[in-house]
PDB file of C-alpha atoms in Angstrom:
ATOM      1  CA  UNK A  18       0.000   0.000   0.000  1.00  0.00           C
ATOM      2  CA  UNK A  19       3.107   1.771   0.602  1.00  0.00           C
ATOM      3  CA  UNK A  20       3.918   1.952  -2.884  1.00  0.00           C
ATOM      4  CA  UNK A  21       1.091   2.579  -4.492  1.00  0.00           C
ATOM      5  CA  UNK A  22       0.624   5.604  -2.185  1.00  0.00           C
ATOM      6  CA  UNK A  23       4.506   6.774  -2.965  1.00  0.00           C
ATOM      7  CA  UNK A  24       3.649   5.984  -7.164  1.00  0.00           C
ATOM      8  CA  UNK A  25       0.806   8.164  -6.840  1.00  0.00           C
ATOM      9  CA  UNK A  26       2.315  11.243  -5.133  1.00  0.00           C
ATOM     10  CA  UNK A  27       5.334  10.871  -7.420  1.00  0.00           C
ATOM     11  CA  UNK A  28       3.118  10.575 -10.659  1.00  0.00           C
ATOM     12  CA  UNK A  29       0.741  13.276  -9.439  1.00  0.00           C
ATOM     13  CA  UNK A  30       3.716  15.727  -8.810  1.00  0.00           C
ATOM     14  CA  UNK A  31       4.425  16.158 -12.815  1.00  0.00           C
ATOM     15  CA  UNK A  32       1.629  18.000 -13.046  1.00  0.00           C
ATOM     16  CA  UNK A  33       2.347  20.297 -10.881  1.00  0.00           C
ATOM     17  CA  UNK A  34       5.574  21.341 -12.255  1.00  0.00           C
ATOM     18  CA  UNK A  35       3.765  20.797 -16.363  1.00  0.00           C
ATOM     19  CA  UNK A  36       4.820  23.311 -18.594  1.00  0.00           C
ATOM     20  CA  UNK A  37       1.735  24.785 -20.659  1.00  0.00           C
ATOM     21  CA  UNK A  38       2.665  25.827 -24.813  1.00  0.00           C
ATOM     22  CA  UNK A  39       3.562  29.048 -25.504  1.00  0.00           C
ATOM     23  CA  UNK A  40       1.073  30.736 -27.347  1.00  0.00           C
ATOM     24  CA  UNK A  41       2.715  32.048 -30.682  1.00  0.00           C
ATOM     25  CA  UNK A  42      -0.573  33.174 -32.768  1.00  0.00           C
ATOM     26  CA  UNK A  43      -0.963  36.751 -30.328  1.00  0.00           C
ATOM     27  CA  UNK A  44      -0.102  39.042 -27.823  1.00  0.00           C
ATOM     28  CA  UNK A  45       3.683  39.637 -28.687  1.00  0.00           C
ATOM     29  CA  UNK A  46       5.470  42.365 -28.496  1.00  0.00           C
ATOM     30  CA  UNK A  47       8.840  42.495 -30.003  1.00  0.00           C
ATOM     31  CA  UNK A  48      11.133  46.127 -29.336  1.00  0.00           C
ATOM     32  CA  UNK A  49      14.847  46.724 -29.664  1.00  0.00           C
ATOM     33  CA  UNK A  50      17.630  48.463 -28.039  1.00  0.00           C
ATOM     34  CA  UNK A  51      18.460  51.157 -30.771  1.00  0.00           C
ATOM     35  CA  UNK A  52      19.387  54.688 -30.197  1.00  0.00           C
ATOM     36  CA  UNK A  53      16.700  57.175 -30.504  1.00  0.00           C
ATOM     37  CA  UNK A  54      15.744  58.968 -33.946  1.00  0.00           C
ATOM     38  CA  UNK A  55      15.231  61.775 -34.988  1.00  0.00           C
ATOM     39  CA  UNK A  56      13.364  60.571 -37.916  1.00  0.00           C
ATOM     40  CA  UNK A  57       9.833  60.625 -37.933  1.00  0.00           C
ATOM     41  CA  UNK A  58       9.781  57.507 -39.666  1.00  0.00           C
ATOM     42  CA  UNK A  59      12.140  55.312 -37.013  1.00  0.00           C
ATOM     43  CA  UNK A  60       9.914  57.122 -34.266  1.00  0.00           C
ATOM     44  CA  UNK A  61       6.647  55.679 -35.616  1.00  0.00           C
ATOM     45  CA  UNK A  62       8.337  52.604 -36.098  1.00  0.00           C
ATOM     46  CA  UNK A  63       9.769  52.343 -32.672  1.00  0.00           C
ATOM     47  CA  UNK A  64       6.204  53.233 -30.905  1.00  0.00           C
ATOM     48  CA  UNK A  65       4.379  50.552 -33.308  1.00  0.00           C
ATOM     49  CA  UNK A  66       6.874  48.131 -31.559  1.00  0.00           C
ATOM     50  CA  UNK A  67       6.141  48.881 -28.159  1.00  0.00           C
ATOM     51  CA  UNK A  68       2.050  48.676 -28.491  1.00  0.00           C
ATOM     52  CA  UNK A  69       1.614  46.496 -30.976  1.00  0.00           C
ATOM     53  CA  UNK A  70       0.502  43.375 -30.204  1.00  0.00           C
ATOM     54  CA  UNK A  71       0.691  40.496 -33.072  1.00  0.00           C
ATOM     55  CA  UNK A  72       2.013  37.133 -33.505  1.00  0.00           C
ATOM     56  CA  UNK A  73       5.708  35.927 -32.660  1.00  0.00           C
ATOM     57  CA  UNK A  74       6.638  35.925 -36.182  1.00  0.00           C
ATOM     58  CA  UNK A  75       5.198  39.095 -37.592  1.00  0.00           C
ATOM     59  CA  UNK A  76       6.322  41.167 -34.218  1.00  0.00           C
ATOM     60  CA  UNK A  77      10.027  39.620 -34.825  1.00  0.00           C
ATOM     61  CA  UNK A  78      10.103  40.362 -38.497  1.00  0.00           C
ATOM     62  CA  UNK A  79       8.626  44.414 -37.626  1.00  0.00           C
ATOM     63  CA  UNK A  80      11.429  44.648 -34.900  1.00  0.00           C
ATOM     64  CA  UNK A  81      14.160  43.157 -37.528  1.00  0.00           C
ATOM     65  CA  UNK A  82      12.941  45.096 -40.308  1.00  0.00           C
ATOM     66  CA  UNK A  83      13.323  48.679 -38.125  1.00  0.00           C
ATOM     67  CA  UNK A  84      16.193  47.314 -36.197  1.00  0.00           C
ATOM     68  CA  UNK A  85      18.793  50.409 -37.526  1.00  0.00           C
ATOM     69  CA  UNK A  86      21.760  50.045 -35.277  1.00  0.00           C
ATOM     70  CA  UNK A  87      20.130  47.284 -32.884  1.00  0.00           C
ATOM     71  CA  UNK A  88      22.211  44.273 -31.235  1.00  0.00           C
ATOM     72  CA  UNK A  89      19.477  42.780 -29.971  1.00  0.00           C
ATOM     73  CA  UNK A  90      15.797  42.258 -30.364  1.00  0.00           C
ATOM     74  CA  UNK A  91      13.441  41.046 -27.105  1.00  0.00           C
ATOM     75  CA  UNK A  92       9.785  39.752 -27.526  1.00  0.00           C
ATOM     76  CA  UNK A  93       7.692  39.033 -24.145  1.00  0.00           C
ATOM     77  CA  UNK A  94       4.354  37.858 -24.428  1.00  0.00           C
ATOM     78  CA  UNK A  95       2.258  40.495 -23.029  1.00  0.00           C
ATOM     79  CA  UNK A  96      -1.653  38.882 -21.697  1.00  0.00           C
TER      80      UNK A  96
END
């Protein structure tokens, strides 16, 4: 009885540590760190980045595509 009670709590403890998918269809934001603009252009670009929320793949591409003198790109998923 032992055992079956020490299975159990060992089986039932993976689902508390269970890792749920990432949801990659919405709700990402992607920004970057480059320098500020003085460009109208960069500026628009750089506040659609911050409150736009879209998929993984579109929000990366946006933040590659106005990247300018970036090193590094970071998309959160923002609920």
């Amino acid at each position: 009885m032992k055992k079956i009670m020490l299975i159990s709590l060992f089986l039932s403890s993976f689902s508390l540590f269970a890792v749920s998918a990432t949801d990659l269809t919405k709700n990402w934001i992607c920004t970057t760190n480059a320098s500020s603009s003085d460009v109208a252009a960069d500026k628009a670009a750089d506040d659609q980045m911050k409150n736009t929320k879209g998929t993984a793949d579109a929000s990366f591409k946006f933040a590659a595509e106005h990247c300018r003198d970036c090193t590094k790109i970071t998309c959160e998923v923002n609920d």
